[in-house]
Backbone as a printed PyTorch tensor [residue, N CA C, xyz], in Angstrom:
tensor([[[   0.8310,   -1.1490,    0.0000],
         [   0.0000,    0.0000,    0.0000],
         [   0.8890,    1.2290,    0.0000]],

        [[   0.4410,    2.0580,   -0.7760],
         [   1.2470,    3.2530,   -0.8990],
         [   0.7170,    4.3230,    0.0250]],

        [[   1.4740,    5.3950,    0.1340],
         [   1.1290,    6.4950,    1.0340],
         [  -0.1330,    7.1940,    0.6190]],

        [[  -0.4240,    7.2240,   -0.6560],
         [  -1.6430,    7.8760,   -1.1450],
         [  -2.8710,    7.0720,   -0.7950]],

        [[  -2.7100,    5.7580,   -0.8330],
         [  -3.8510,    4.9140,   -0.5040],
         [  -4.1700,    4.9790,    0.9710]],

        [[  -3.1640,    5.0250,    1.8030],
         [  -3.3690,    5.1030,    3.2680],
         [  -4.0340,    6.4280,    3.5910]],

        [[  -3.5870,    7.4580,    2.9650],
         [  -4.1830,    8.7700,    3.2180],
         [  -5.6190,    8.7740,    2.7670]],

        [[  -5.9460,    8.1500,    1.6840],
         [  -7.3180,    8.0730,    1.2050],
         [  -8.1880,    7.2870,    2.1550]],

        [[  -7.6440,    6.1810,    2.6940],
         [  -8.4160,    5.3770,    3.6610],
         [  -8.6360,    6.1760,    4.9410]],

        [[  -7.6300,    6.8910,    5.3750],
         [  -7.7750,    7.7120,    6.5910],
         [  -8.8380,    8.7990,    6.3950]],

        [[  -8.8230,    9.4160,    5.2490],
         [  -9.8250,   10.4480,    4.9640],
         [ -11.2010,    9.8050,    4.9070]],

        [[ -11.3150,    8.6310,    4.3340],
         [ -12.6060,    7.9560,    4.2420],
         [ -13.1040,    7.5610,    5.6270]],

        [[ -12.2170,    7.0580,    6.4850],
         [ -12.5980,    6.6950,    7.8610],
         [ -13.0050,    7.9530,    8.6240]],

        [[ -12.2170,    9.0360,    8.4500],
         [ -12.5410,   10.3010,    9.1140],
         [ -13.9230,   10.7710,    8.6930]],

        [[ -14.1980,   10.7160,    7.3990],
         [ -15.5190,   11.1560,    6.9050],
         [ -16.6150,   10.2260,    7.4090]],

        [[ -16.3650,    8.9440,    7.5240],
         [ -17.3570,    7.9860,    8.0310],
         [ -17.6720,    8.2790,    9.4910]],

        [[ -16.6430,    8.5650,   10.3000],
         [ -16.8490,    8.9110,   11.7220],
         [ -17.5990,   10.2290,   11.8360]],

        [[ -17.2090,   11.1970,   11.0220],
         [ -17.8650,   12.5040,   11.0510],
         [ -19.3390,   12.3790,   10.6740]],

        [[ -19.6380,   11.6220,    9.6490],
         [ -21.0280,   11.4220,    9.2150],
         [ -21.8050,   10.6740,   10.3010]],

        [[ -21.1950,    9.7320,   10.9790],
         [ -21.8540,    8.9990,   12.0720],
         [ -22.2190,    9.9390,   13.2080]],

        [[ -21.2640,   10.8040,   13.6040],
         [ -21.5430,   11.7760,   14.6670],
         [ -22.6500,   12.7440,   14.2490]],

        [[ -22.6120,   13.1910,   13.0230],
         [ -23.6540,   14.1040,   12.5330],
         [ -25.0190,   13.4050,   12.4900]],

        [[ -25.0260,   12.1410,   12.0930],
         [ -26.2850,   11.3900,   12.0470],
         [ -26.8360,   11.2140,   13.4610]],

        [[ -25.9440,   10.9060,   14.4330],
         [ -26.3640,   10.7730,   15.8290],
         [ -26.9030,   12.0920,   16.3520]],

        [[ -26.2380,   13.2150,   16.0760],
         [ -26.6850,   14.5350,   16.5230],
         [ -28.0270,   14.8940,   15.8900]],

        [[ -28.1800,   14.5800,   14.6060],
         [ -29.4490,   14.8640,   13.9370],
         [ -30.5760,   13.9980,   14.4940]],

        [[ -30.2790,   12.7560,   14.8570],
         [ -31.3050,   11.8830,   15.4440],
         [ -31.7560,   12.4260,   16.8040]],

        [[ -30.7940,   12.8750,   17.6200],
         [ -31.1470,   13.4680,   18.9270],
         [ -31.9090,   14.7820,   18.7490]],

        [[ -31.5010,   15.5800,   17.7980],
         [ -32.2000,   16.8340,   17.5170],
         [ -33.6270,   16.5460,   17.0580]],

        [[ -33.8170,   15.4880,   16.2980],
         [ -35.1580,   15.1090,   15.8520],
         [ -36.0120,   14.6990,   17.0540]],

        [[ -35.4220,   13.9650,   18.0120],
         [ -36.1480,   13.5800,   19.2170],
         [ -36.5420,   14.8170,   20.0430]],

        [[ -35.6240,   15.7630,   20.1800],
         [ -35.9090,   16.9990,   20.9330],
         [ -37.0160,   17.7880,   20.2490]],

        [[ -36.9620,   17.8920,   18.9430],
         [ -38.0040,   18.6260,   18.2130],
         [ -39.3510,   17.9220,   18.3310]],

        [[ -39.3260,   16.5750,   18.3050],
         [ -40.5790,   15.8350,   18.4510],
         [ -41.1820,   16.0750,   19.8410]],

        [[ -40.3280,   16.0490,   20.9020],
         [ -40.7990,   16.2940,   22.2670],
         [ -41.3140,   17.7340,   22.4080]],

        [[ -40.6160,   18.6870,   21.8070],
         [ -41.0590,   20.0840,   21.8710],
         [ -42.3880,   20.2640,   21.1570]],

        [[ -42.5460,   19.6000,   20.0250],
         [ -43.8130,   19.6860,   19.2830],
         [ -44.9520,   19.1040,   20.1110]],

        [[ -44.6920,   17.9680,   20.7700],
         [ -45.7200,   17.3510,   21.6170],
         [ -46.0600,   18.2670,   22.7910]],

        [[ -45.0510,   18.8880,   23.4140],
         [ -45.2690,   19.8070,   24.5420],
         [ -46.1060,   21.0090,   24.1070]],

        [[ -45.7700,   21.5780,   22.9680],
         [ -46.5300,   22.7270,   22.4600],
         [ -47.9690,   22.3230,   22.1640]],

        [[ -48.1590,   21.1350,   21.6010],
         [ -49.5170,   20.6620,   21.3100],
         [ -50.3110,   20.4680,   22.6000]],

        [[ -49.6750,   19.8980,   23.6290],
         [ -50.3580,   19.7070,   24.9180],
         [ -50.7140,   21.0540,   25.5600]],

        [[ -49.7670,   21.9780,   25.5290],
         [ -50.0250,   23.3120,   26.1080],
         [ -51.1550,   23.9990,   25.3580]],

        [[ -51.1400,   23.9050,   24.0470],
         [ -52.2050,   24.5140,   23.2470],
         [ -53.5400,   23.8720,   23.5650]],

        [[ -53.5370,   22.5400,   23.7100],
         [ -54.7690,   21.8100,   24.0040],
         [ -55.3550,   22.2360,   25.3540]],

        [[ -54.4990,   22.5230,   26.3340],
         [ -54.9810,   22.9370,   27.6500],
         [ -55.2270,   24.4470,   27.7220]],

        [[ -54.4990,   25.2210,   26.9600],
         [ -54.6140,   26.6780,   27.0410],
         [ -55.8720,   27.1970,   26.3690]],

        [[ -56.3010,   26.5630,   25.3060],
         [ -57.4770,   27.0570,   24.5800],
         [ -58.7210,   27.0460,   25.4770]],

        [[ -59.0360,   25.9580,   26.2020],
         [ -60.1920,   26.0220,   27.1050],
         [ -60.0110,   27.0390,   28.2330]],

        [[ -58.7780,   27.1570,   28.7520],
         [ -58.5300,   28.1380,   29.8080],
         [ -58.7560,   29.5620,   29.3010]],

        [[ -58.3130,   29.8370,   28.0900],
         [ -58.5340,   31.1670,   27.5110],
         [ -60.0200,   31.4160,   27.2720]],

        [[ -60.7410,   30.3880,   26.8670],
         [ -62.1900,   30.5350,   26.6780],
         [ -62.8680,   30.8270,   28.0150]],

        [[ -62.4590,   30.1110,   29.0700],
         [ -63.0220,   30.3720,   30.4000],
         [ -62.6700,   31.7710,   30.8800]],

        [[ -61.4330,   32.1920,   30.6530],
         [ -61.0210,   33.5350,   31.0540],
         [ -61.8190,   34.5960,   30.3130]],

        [[ -62.0650,   34.3600,   29.0480],
         [ -62.8600,   35.3060,   28.2600],
         [ -64.2820,   35.3920,   28.7990]],

        [[ -64.8710,   34.2540,   29.1340],
         [ -66.2200,   34.2340,   29.7120],
         [ -66.2390,   34.9720,   31.0510]],

        [[ -65.2210,   34.7430,   31.8730],
         [ -65.1410,   35.4090,   33.1730],
         [ -65.0200,   36.9100,   33.0080]],

        [[ -64.2050,   37.3500,   32.0670],
         [ -64.0420,   38.7910,   31.8320],
         [ -65.3530,   39.4060,   31.3600]],

        [[ -66.0740,   38.7090,   30.4820],
         [ -67.3750,   39.2250,   30.0230],
         [ -68.3520,   39.3330,   31.1880]],

        [[ -68.3680,   38.3140,   32.0360],
         [ -69.2610,   38.3290,   33.2050],
         [ -68.8980,   39.4650,   34.1570]],

        [[ -67.5990,   39.6640,   34.3820],
         [ -67.1590,   40.7630,   35.2560],
         [ -67.5560,   42.1060,   34.6650]],

        [[ -67.4510,   42.2500,   33.3670],
         [ -67.8500,   43.5070,   32.7150],
         [ -69.3420,   43.7550,   32.8900]],

        [[ -70.1490,   42.7020,   32.7540],
         [ -71.5940,   42.8310,   32.9580],
         [ -71.8940,   43.2530,   34.3950]],

        [[ -71.2100,   42.6250,   35.3440],
         [ -71.4180,   42.9810,   36.7520],
         [ -70.9960,   44.4200,   37.0250]],

        [[ -69.8790,   44.8420,   36.4360],
         [ -69.4290,   46.2270,   36.6240],
         [ -70.4230,   47.2150,   36.0310]],

        [[ -71.0240,   46.8690,   34.8970],
         [ -72.0640,   47.7310,   34.3240],
         [ -73.2500,   47.8470,   35.2720]],

        [[ -73.6270,   46.7310,   35.8930],
         [ -74.7290,   46.7540,   36.8570],
         [ -74.3680,   47.6040,   38.0700]],

        [[ -73.1560,   47.4290,   38.5790],
         [ -72.7160,   48.2190,   39.7370],
         [ -72.6860,   49.7030,   39.3910]],

        [[ -72.2630,   50.0180,   38.1890],
         [ -72.2500,   51.4160,   37.7520],
         [ -73.6650,   51.9840,   37.7150]],

        [[ -74.6080,   51.2010,   37.2280],
         [ -76.0050,   51.6510,   37.1930],
         [ -76.5430,   51.8490,   38.6060]],

        [[ -76.2130,   50.9240,   39.5130],
         [ -76.6560,   51.0520,   40.9070],
         [ -76.0420,   52.2870,   41.5440]],

        [[ -74.7540,   52.5200,   41.2950],
         [ -74.0840,   53.6960,   41.8750],
         [ -74.7080,   54.9880,   41.3730]],

        [[ -75.0550,   55.0510,   40.1110],
         [ -75.6780,   56.2700,   39.5900],
         [ -77.0760,   56.4460,   40.1790]],

        [[ -77.8040,   55.3360,   40.3790],
         [ -79.1220,   55.4320,   41.0260],
         [ -78.9930,   55.9110,   42.4660]],

        [[ -78.0000,   55.3980,   43.1940],
         [ -77.7770,   55.8320,   44.5770],
         [ -77.4150,   57.3130,   44.6100]],

        [[ -76.6110,   57.7480,   43.6700],
         [ -76.2420,   59.1690,   43.6220],
         [ -77.4820,   60.0230,   43.3670]],

        [[ -78.3680,   59.5710,   42.4880],
         [ -79.5940,   60.3230,   42.2010],
         [ -80.5020,   60.3660,   43.4290]],

        [[ -80.6310,   59.2220,   44.1350],
         [ -81.4550,   59.1860,   45.3430],
         [ -80.8720,   60.1020,   46.4110]],

        [[ -79.5410,   60.1060,   46.5450],
         [ -78.9010,   60.9670,   47.5290],
         [ -79.1510,   62.4370,   47.2280]],

        [[ -79.0400,   62.8200,   45.9700],
         [ -79.2840,   64.2240,   45.6290],
         [ -80.7560,   64.5750,   45.8380]],

        [[ -81.6690,   63.6420,   45.5310],
         [ -83.0900,   63.8940,   45.7890],
         [ -83.3730,   64.0270,   47.2790]],

        [[ -82.7640,   63.1770,   48.0990],
         [ -82.9580,   63.2510,   49.5490],
         [ -82.4020,   64.5580,   50.0950]],

        [[ -81.2760,   64.9950,   49.5710],
         [ -80.6890,   66.2660,   50.0040],
         [ -81.6060,   67.4260,   49.6500]],

        [[ -82.1390,   67.3970,   48.4420],
         [ -83.0570,   68.4630,   48.0300],
         [ -84.3250,   68.4390,   48.8770]],

        [[ -84.8370,   67.2400,   49.1740],
         [ -86.0310,   67.1240,   50.0030],
         [ -85.7820,   67.6260,   51.4100]],

        [[ -84.6390,   67.2750,   51.9900],
         [ -84.3610,   67.7240,   53.3590],
         [ -84.1940,   69.2380,   53.4140]],

        [[ -83.5610,   69.8370,   52.4040],
         [ -83.4380,   71.3020,   52.4170],
         [ -84.7950,   71.9610,   52.2080]],

        [[ -85.6680,   71.3460,   51.3970],
         [ -87.0220,   71.8830,   51.2060],
         [ -87.8170,   71.8000,   52.4980]],

        [[ -87.7500,   70.6480,   53.1780],
         [ -88.4670,   70.4940,   54.4470],
         [ -87.9260,   71.4660,   55.4890]],

        [[ -86.6210,   71.6170,   55.5480],
         [ -86.0280,   72.5320,   56.5340],
         [ -86.4580,   73.9630,   56.2660]],

        [[ -86.4730,   74.3690,   55.0040],
         [ -86.8550,   75.7470,   54.7160],
         [ -88.3540,   75.9590,   54.8790]],

        [[ -89.1710,   74.9240,   54.6130],
         [ -90.6230,   75.0660,   54.7120],
         [ -91.1070,   75.0010,   56.1520]],

        [[ -90.6330,   74.0090,   56.9040],
         [ -91.1470,   73.7990,   58.2510],
         [ -90.1990,   74.2790,   59.3400]],

        [[ -88.9600,   74.5300,   59.0250],
         [ -87.9820,   74.9000,   60.0500],
         [ -88.3320,   76.1750,   60.7720]],

        [[ -88.5860,   77.2540,   60.0490],
         [ -88.9060,   78.5380,   60.6690],
         [ -90.1800,   78.4700,   61.4930]],

        [[ -91.2820,   77.9870,   60.9320],
         [ -92.5190,   77.9040,   61.7240],
         [ -92.3990,   76.9900,   62.9410]],

        [[ -91.6730,   75.8740,   62.8310],
         [ -91.5240,   74.9820,   63.9810],
         [ -90.7360,   75.6510,   65.0960]],

        [[ -89.7350,   76.4220,   64.7580],
         [ -88.9690,   77.1410,   65.7740],
         [ -89.8710,   78.1570,   66.4560]],

        [[ -90.7180,   78.8350,   65.6830],
         [ -91.6250,   79.8230,   66.2610],
         [ -92.6480,   79.1630,   67.1790]],

        [[ -93.1900,   78.0090,   66.7540],
         [ -94.1580,   77.2930,   67.5950],
         [ -93.4930,   76.8200,   68.8730]],

        [[ -92.2760,   76.3170,   68.7740],
         [ -91.5640,   75.8570,   69.9690],
         [ -91.3070,   77.0270,   70.9210]],

        [[ -90.8940,   78.1570,   70.3880],
         [ -90.6490,   79.3350,   71.2350],
         [ -91.9500,   79.8020,   71.8820]],

        [[ -93.0370,   79.7800,   71.1220],
         [ -94.3280,   80.1780,   71.6660],
         [ -94.7520,   79.2290,   72.7900]],

        [[ -94.5980,   77.9320,   72.5660],
         [ -94.9440,   76.9490,   73.5940],
         [ -94.1120,   77.1260,   74.8380]],

        [[ -92.8430,   77.3980,   74.6760],
         [ -91.9700,   77.6310,   75.8250],
         [ -92.4340,   78.8600,   76.5990]],

        [[ -92.7730,   79.9200,   75.8620],
         [ -93.2510,   81.1380,   76.5170],
         [ -94.5560,   80.8970,   77.2470]],

        [[ -95.4690,   80.1300,   76.6470],
         [ -96.7490,   79.8350,   77.3010],
         [ -96.5080,   79.0300,   78.5720]],

        [[ -95.6140,   78.0240,   78.5070],
         [ -95.3250,   77.2290,   79.7030],
         [ -94.7310,   78.0840,   80.8050]],

        [[ -93.8480,   78.9640,   80.4610],
         [ -93.2440,   79.8440,   81.4630],
         [ -94.2900,   80.7840,   82.0490]],

        [[ -95.1710,   81.3190,   81.1690],
         [ -96.1970,   82.2470,   81.6580],
         [ -97.1810,   81.5320,   82.5670]],

        [[ -97.5740,   80.3200,   82.2440],
         [ -98.5220,   79.5790,   83.0770],
         [ -97.8640,   79.0730,   84.3510]],

        [[ -96.5770,   79.0200,   84.3880],
         [ -95.8490,   78.5340,   85.5560],
         [ -95.7020,   79.5950,   86.6340]],

        [[ -96.1630,   80.8320,   86.4570],
         [ -96.0230,   81.9120,   87.4390],
         [ -97.3970,   82.5110,   87.7430]],

        [[ -97.4970,   83.1360,   88.9060],
         [ -98.7240,   83.8570,   89.2590],
         [ -98.7590,   85.1810,   88.5170]],

        [[ -99.8470,   85.9310,   88.7180],
         [ -99.9790,   87.2040,   87.9980],
         [ -98.9190,   88.2150,   88.4060]],

        [[ -98.4720,   88.1680,   89.6190],
         [ -97.4580,   89.1270,   90.0570],
         [ -96.0380,   88.6930,   89.7260]],

        [[ -95.8880,   87.5620,   89.0640],
         [ -94.5790,   87.1070,   88.6220],
         [ -93.9010,   86.1790,   89.6010]],

        [[ -94.5320,   85.8730,   90.7420],
         [ -93.9410,   84.9650,   91.7230],
         [ -94.1630,   83.5290,   91.2790]],

        [[ -93.3260,   82.6050,   91.7290],
         [ -93.5320,   81.2000,   91.3700],
         [ -94.8670,   80.7070,   91.9000]],

        [[ -95.4380,   79.6780,   91.2920],
         [ -96.7300,   79.1260,   91.7060],
         [ -96.6340,   78.5500,   93.1030]],

        [[ -97.7720,   78.2780,   93.6710],
         [ -97.8480,   77.7970,   95.0490],
         [ -97.1740,   76.4430,   95.2180]],

        [[ -97.2270,   75.6230,   94.2190],
         [ -96.6290,   74.2930,   94.3300],
         [ -95.1170,   74.3930,   94.4650]],

        [[ -94.5610,   75.4790,   93.9710],
         [ -93.1120,   75.6330,   94.0400],
         [ -92.6670,   76.2830,   95.3530]],

        [[ -93.5640,   77.0210,   96.0380],
         [ -93.1810,   77.7920,   97.2300],
         [ -94.0730,   77.3890,   98.3920]],

        [[ -93.4710,   77.0820,   99.5200],
         [ -94.2370,   76.7210,  100.7230],
         [ -93.6400,   77.4420,  101.9220]],

        [[ -94.4880,   77.7050,  102.8700],
         [ -94.0490,   78.3460,  104.1140],
         [ -94.0780,   77.2940,  105.2160]],

        [[ -93.0050,   77.2240,  105.9940],
         [ -92.9130,   76.2470,  107.0700],
         [ -93.2110,   76.9470,  108.3780]],

        [[ -94.1950,   76.4320,  109.1050],
         [ -94.5390,   76.9660,  110.4310],
         [ -94.4300,   75.7990,  111.4030]],

        [[ -93.5570,   75.9240,  112.3440],
         [ -93.3400,   74.9660,  113.4220],
         [ -93.3290,   73.5250,  112.8750]],

        [[ -92.4880,   73.3040,  111.8860],
         [ -92.2800,   71.9610,  111.3790],
         [ -93.3500,   71.4590,  110.4320]],

        [[ -94.3070,   72.2820,  109.9990],
         [ -95.2880,   71.8230,  109.0350],
         [ -95.3940,   72.8290,  107.8900]],

        [[ -95.9080,   72.3800,  106.7730],
         [ -96.0090,   73.1990,  105.5870],
         [ -97.4220,   73.7430,  105.4740]],

        [[ -97.5170,   75.0450,  105.1850],
         [ -98.8190,   75.6710,  105.0160],
         [ -99.0120,   75.9300,  103.5300]],

        [[-100.1220,   75.4890,  102.9490],
         [-100.3610,   75.7600,  101.5400],
         [-100.4540,   77.2510,  101.2680]],

        [[-100.2250,   77.6310,  100.0460],
         [-100.2080,   79.0410,   99.6590],
         [-101.5520,   79.6980,   99.8790]],

        [[-102.6700,   78.9950,   99.6980],
         [-103.9980,   79.5940,   99.8890],
         [-104.1920,   80.0130,  101.3340]],

        [[-103.7630,   79.2430,  102.2860],
         [-103.8930,   79.6020,  103.7030],
         [-102.9820,   80.7410,  104.0430]],

        [[-101.8140,   80.8190,  103.4280],
         [-100.8930,   81.9160,  103.7040],
         [-101.5180,   83.2240,  103.2860]],

        [[-102.1970,   83.2070,  102.1560],
         [-102.8360,   84.4360,  101.6790],
         [-103.9360,   84.8810,  102.6490]],

        [[-104.6560,   83.8980,  103.1370],
         [-105.6970,   84.2510,  104.1090],
         [-105.0850,   84.7980,  105.3790]],

        [[-103.9420,   84.2430,  105.8220],
         [-103.2990,   84.7130,  107.0370],
         [-102.7510,   86.1250,  106.8420]],

        [[-102.2220,   86.4190,  105.6360],
         [-101.6720,   87.7440,  105.3680],
         [-102.8040,   88.7730,  105.2480]],

        [[-103.8560,   88.4080,  104.5990],
         [-104.8880,   89.3450,  104.2150],
         [-105.9350,   89.5260,  105.2040]]])
């Protein structure tokens, strides 16, 4: 065998080993791609129903928020109506009620005194030797 033939065999063996390693690497890469494809398919299979459920939940939440917004606007309208009603009642009945109360107080005070301005007999008593004399008897004793 000559030197050229040995070199040719060495190159052929080198290329055979190189092709074997490349074939092994490509086979492993094919397995990894197959596993990745299966993983993506599984994730897609599970994600689609979850996304549909999430979409339904978001729609339901939006509907509820619309209802809450309507309730809040109704409460605001009722509050403003109640405020207007209370100010109307206060302006309509407030002044006259204060006047009636003052008049009643004055009448009670006036009826609580005698004509000369002294307190009524029930409020004032004279004590004689350890006993109380009613106001009517005192007047008779004085007069």
